[in-house]
Coordinates of C-alpha atoms and ligand atoms in Angstrom, one line a residue:
M1 CA 66.7 -150.1 -30.5
I2 CA 66.2 -153.0 -28.2
R3 CA 62.6 -153.5 -27.1
V4 CA 62.4 -154.3 -23.4
A5 CA 59.4 -155.6 -21.6
V6 CA 59.7 -155.8 -17.7
A7 CA 58.0 -158.5 -15.3
G8 CA 57.4 -157.1 -11.9
A9 CA 57.1 -153.5 -13.2
A10 CA 55.0 -152.5 -10.4
G11 CA 57.7 -153.8 -7.8
R12 CA 60.6 -151.9 -6.3
M13 CA 63.3 -153.2 -8.7
G14 CA 60.7 -153.2 -11.5
Q15 CA 59.9 -149.6 -11.3
T16 CA 63.7 -148.8 -11.2
V17 CA 64.5 -151.0 -14.2
C18 CA 61.6 -149.3 -16.4
G19 CA 63.1 -145.9 -15.5
A20 CA 66.6 -147.0 -16.4
V21 CA 65.4 -148.6 -19.7
Q22 CA 63.5 -145.4 -20.6
D23 CA 66.6 -143.3 -19.9
A24 CA 69.0 -145.7 -22.1
P25 CA 69.4 -144.2 -25.6
D26 CA 69.5 -147.7 -27.1
M27 CA 66.4 -149.3 -25.6
E28 CA 62.7 -148.8 -25.7
L29 CA 60.4 -149.7 -22.7
T30 CA 57.6 -151.8 -24.7
G31 CA 55.7 -153.4 -21.8
R32 CA 55.0 -153.6 -18.1
A33 CA 53.7 -157.0 -16.8
D34 CA 52.7 -157.2 -13.4
P35 CA 49.5 -158.6 -11.6
A36 CA 49.0 -155.1 -9.8
L37 CA 48.8 -153.4 -13.4
G38 CA 46.4 -155.9 -14.7
T39 CA 49.1 -157.0 -17.4
A40 CA 50.2 -160.7 -17.7
V41 CA 53.7 -161.4 -19.3
A42 CA 51.9 -163.2 -22.2
D43 CA 50.6 -159.7 -23.1
V44 CA 53.9 -158.0 -23.4
L45 CA 56.0 -160.6 -25.1
G46 CA 54.8 -159.9 -28.7
D47 CA 56.5 -156.4 -28.7
A48 CA 59.8 -157.3 -27.0
D49 CA 63.3 -158.6 -27.7
V50 CA 64.0 -159.0 -24.2
L51 CA 62.1 -159.7 -21.0
V52 CA 63.5 -158.7 -17.8
D53 CA 62.2 -160.3 -14.6
F54 CA 62.3 -159.1 -11.1
T55 CA 59.2 -160.9 -9.7
I56 CA 58.9 -163.5 -7.1
P57 CA 60.3 -167.1 -7.0
A58 CA 57.4 -169.1 -7.7
T59 CA 56.8 -167.1 -11.1
A60 CA 60.2 -166.4 -12.5
V61 CA 60.7 -169.9 -14.0
E62 CA 57.4 -169.7 -15.7
N63 CA 58.0 -166.4 -17.1
A64 CA 61.2 -167.2 -18.4
R65 CA 59.8 -170.3 -20.1
Q66 CA 57.0 -168.3 -21.8
A67 CA 59.5 -165.7 -23.1
V68 CA 61.9 -168.2 -24.7
A69 CA 59.1 -170.0 -26.1
A70 CA 58.0 -166.6 -27.9
G71 CA 61.7 -166.2 -29.0
V72 CA 62.3 -163.3 -26.5
H73 CA 65.5 -163.4 -24.4
A74 CA 65.1 -163.6 -20.7
V75 CA 67.2 -161.5 -18.2
I76 CA 66.4 -162.7 -14.8
G77 CA 67.1 -160.9 -11.4
T78 CA 64.6 -162.6 -9.3
T79 CA 66.2 -164.9 -6.7
G80 CA 65.2 -167.8 -4.5
F81 CA 64.8 -170.4 -7.4
D82 CA 67.0 -173.1 -8.8
P83 CA 68.4 -171.7 -11.9
Q84 CA 69.0 -175.5 -13.2
E85 CA 65.1 -175.5 -13.5
L86 CA 65.8 -173.5 -16.8
D87 CA 68.5 -176.0 -18.1
G88 CA 67.8 -177.3 -21.7
V89 CA 65.4 -174.4 -22.6
S90 CA 65.6 -173.1 -26.1
G91 CA 64.3 -170.7 -28.6
A92 CA 66.2 -167.8 -27.1
N93 CA 68.6 -167.1 -24.4
V94 CA 68.2 -166.8 -20.6
F95 CA 70.7 -164.8 -18.3
I96 CA 70.5 -165.1 -14.5
A97 CA 72.2 -162.9 -11.9
P98 CA 71.6 -163.1 -8.3
N99 CA 73.2 -159.7 -8.2
F100 CA 73.6 -157.2 -10.8
A101 CA 75.8 -154.7 -8.6
I102 CA 79.4 -154.7 -9.9
G103 CA 80.7 -154.2 -6.1
A104 CA 78.8 -157.4 -5.3
V105 CA 80.4 -159.2 -8.0
L106 CA 83.9 -158.2 -7.0
M107 CA 83.0 -159.2 -3.3
M108 CA 82.0 -162.7 -4.6
Q109 CA 85.5 -162.7 -6.5
F110 CA 87.6 -161.5 -3.7
A111 CA 85.9 -163.9 -1.3
Q112 CA 86.7 -166.8 -3.6
Q113 CA 90.3 -165.7 -3.5
A114 CA 90.4 -165.5 0.0
A115 CA 88.8 -168.7 0.7
R116 CA 91.8 -170.6 -0.7
H117 CA 94.0 -169.0 2.0
M118 CA 92.1 -168.7 5.2
A119 CA 90.9 -171.8 7.5
R120 CA 87.3 -170.9 8.1
A121 CA 84.3 -168.8 6.8
E122 CA 80.9 -167.4 7.5
I123 CA 78.6 -165.1 5.6
I124 CA 76.3 -162.6 6.9
E125 CA 73.5 -161.2 4.5
L126 CA 71.4 -158.2 5.6
H127 CA 68.2 -157.1 3.7
H128 CA 65.0 -155.1 3.9
D129 CA 62.4 -156.9 5.8
R130 CA 60.1 -157.5 2.9
K131 CA 62.5 -159.8 1.0
L132 CA 60.8 -163.1 0.4
D133 CA 63.8 -165.5 0.3
R134 CA 66.4 -166.5 2.7
P135 CA 69.2 -166.8 2.5
S136 CA 69.8 -164.5 -0.5
G137 CA 70.8 -165.7 -3.7
T138 CA 74.0 -163.7 -3.6
A139 CA 74.9 -165.3 -0.4
A140 CA 73.9 -168.8 -1.6
R141 CA 76.2 -168.1 -4.8
T142 CA 79.0 -166.6 -2.8
A143 CA 79.2 -169.7 -0.3
A144 CA 78.9 -171.9 -3.4
L145 CA 81.9 -170.2 -5.0
M146 CA 83.8 -170.3 -2.1
S147 CA 83.4 -174.1 -1.2
A148 CA 84.2 -174.8 -4.8
A149 CA 87.6 -172.7 -4.8
A150 CA 88.4 -174.3 -1.4
P151 CA 86.8 -177.5 -0.8
S152 CA 88.4 -177.8 2.8
L153 CA 86.2 -175.1 3.9
G154 CA 83.3 -177.2 3.7
E155 CA 79.8 -175.7 3.8
V156 CA 80.0 -172.0 4.4
P157 CA 77.5 -171.0 6.9
I158 CA 75.0 -168.2 6.0
H159 CA 73.2 -165.9 8.9
S160 CA 70.0 -163.9 7.4
V161 CA 69.3 -160.4 8.9
R162 CA 66.0 -159.0 8.0
L163 CA 65.2 -155.1 9.3
P164 CA 63.6 -152.2 7.8
G165 CA 65.9 -149.4 6.5
L166 CA 68.1 -151.9 5.0
V167 CA 68.6 -152.4 1.2
A168 CA 71.0 -155.2 0.2
H169 CA 74.4 -155.7 2.2
Q170 CA 76.7 -158.7 2.8
E171 CA 79.8 -159.4 4.8
V172 CA 82.0 -162.4 4.2
I173 CA 84.0 -163.1 7.3
L174 CA 87.0 -165.3 7.1
G175 CA 89.1 -166.6 10.1
D176 CA 92.4 -168.1 10.6
V177 CA 95.0 -168.2 13.4
G178 CA 95.2 -164.5 15.2
Q179 CA 93.4 -163.0 12.4
T180 CA 90.2 -162.2 10.5
L181 CA 89.5 -160.8 7.1
T182 CA 86.0 -159.3 6.4
I183 CA 84.9 -158.5 2.7
R184 CA 81.9 -156.3 2.9
H185 CA 79.4 -154.7 0.1
D186 CA 76.6 -152.3 0.5
S187 CA 73.9 -151.8 -1.9
I188 CA 72.4 -148.2 -0.4
D189 CA 70.1 -147.9 -3.5
R190 CA 68.7 -149.8 -6.1
E191 CA 70.2 -147.8 -8.9
S192 CA 73.2 -149.9 -8.0
F193 CA 71.8 -152.7 -9.9
M194 CA 71.0 -150.9 -13.1
P195 CA 74.4 -150.9 -14.9
G196 CA 74.5 -154.6 -14.6
V197 CA 70.9 -154.9 -15.7
L198 CA 71.3 -152.8 -18.7
L199 CA 74.6 -154.6 -19.6
A200 CA 72.7 -158.0 -19.6
I201 CA 69.8 -156.6 -21.6
R202 CA 72.5 -155.5 -24.5
R203 CA 74.3 -159.0 -24.0
V204 CA 71.7 -161.5 -23.6
G205 CA 71.0 -161.8 -27.4
T206 CA 74.7 -162.8 -28.1
L207 CA 75.3 -165.4 -25.4
T208 CA 77.2 -168.5 -26.6
R209 CA 76.0 -170.5 -23.6
S210 CA 72.6 -170.3 -22.2
P211 CA 71.2 -170.3 -19.3
L212 CA 74.2 -168.1 -18.0
V213 CA 74.3 -167.5 -14.4
G214 CA 76.3 -164.5 -12.9
L215 CA 77.3 -161.0 -14.1
E216 CA 81.0 -161.8 -13.8
H217 CA 80.7 -163.7 -17.1
L218 CA 79.4 -160.5 -19.1
L219 CA 82.1 -158.5 -17.5
A220 CA 85.1 -160.9 -17.8
D221 CA 85.0 -160.5 -21.9
G222 CA 83.7 -157.1 -22.5
Ligands
NAD301 N1 69.6 -159.7 -8.9 C1 69.5 -158.7 -8.5 O1 70.6 -157.8 -8.4 C2 68.4 -158.1 -7.4 C3 68.5 -157.1 -6.6 C4 67.4 -156.8 -6.0 C5 66.6 -157.6 -5.8 N2 66.5 -158.8 -6.5 C6 65.3 -159.7 -6.5 O2 64.3 -159.2 -7.3 C7 62.9 -159.6 -6.9 C8 62.0 -158.6 -6.8 O3 62.5 -157.9 -5.7 P1 61.7 -156.4 -5.5 O4 62.2 -156.0 -3.9 O5 61.3 -155.5 -6.6 O6 60.2 -157.1 -5.1 P2 58.6 -156.5 -5.1 O7 57.8 -157.2 -4.3 O8 58.7 -154.9 -4.7 O9 58.2 -156.7 -6.7 C9 57.9 -157.9 -7.2 C10 56.9 -157.6 -8.2 O10 56.4 -158.8 -8.8 C11 55.1 -158.8 -9.3 N3 54.7 -160.2 -9.7 C12 54.3 -161.0 -9.1 N4 54.1 -162.2 -9.7 C13 54.1 -161.8 -11.2 C14 54.0 -162.4 -12.3 N5 53.6 -163.7 -12.4 N6 54.2 -161.6 -13.5 C15 54.6 -160.3 -13.3 N7 54.8 -159.8 -12.3 C16 54.7 -160.4 -10.9 C17 54.3 -158.3 -8.0 O11 53.1 -157.9 -8.1 C18 55.5 -157.1 -7.5 O12 55.0 -155.9 -8.2 C19 63.3 -160.5 -5.7 O13 63.5 -161.9 -5.7 C20 64.7 -159.9 -5.1 O14 65.3 -160.9 -4.3 C21 67.5 -159.1 -7.1

């Protein structure tokens, strides 16, 4: 059994992760950390193999540092911080994904592929109105991957929409002479992220590289 603690356990994602871990036959939910529950991350590390973090950008790095220092692997879904802040941490592994939905990973891969063949591209990301960061971590990563794949694109502009009723959506629009190509992904329920989160929990302990960013690395080899 993998013992899992969740930071941000009272939040929208944290509650969904707690449910998914409880339903997983090979996992045990051993701790729920959240100021809203009166429990600190330090209080839940003693009983955990893995800490899953869906909190806020200001605390995700510190939470991961605390976990790794205690020998607990960290799976981070929080967005809006620079993953390079965790470079060099040792003691346990760190896995970070700005998007745990398989469809979003495929969208990023297709966008990278298309970027090599089209002249220009822009990204529209749309999220619920309580999201703290903009642009979204997914949009920032998509843009970076596209620019790396096709340097002639330059910086890919990102437009952010925040409205009630939305969950997490993104359109990558590519344009060239006489044509456009639109690649769109919609997470219409937070359950869309759970298979990716559970995969990361199962794999974080055996990473050969840490910190590792991006769910595609876990999908590619297994
Ligand atoms: N990677 C993905 O696939 C993915 C998907 C959806 C959301 N997100 C990201 O996950 C994060 C959380 O999103 P949400 O919608 O659940 O937010 P939310 O506001 O509903 O929940 C955040 C929770 O974190 C708690 N928190 C704050 N500081 C804390 C600390 N120091 N320790 C423990 N808990 C703390 C808050 O009290 C709150 O309950 C955001 O950064 C969001 O962008 C990532």
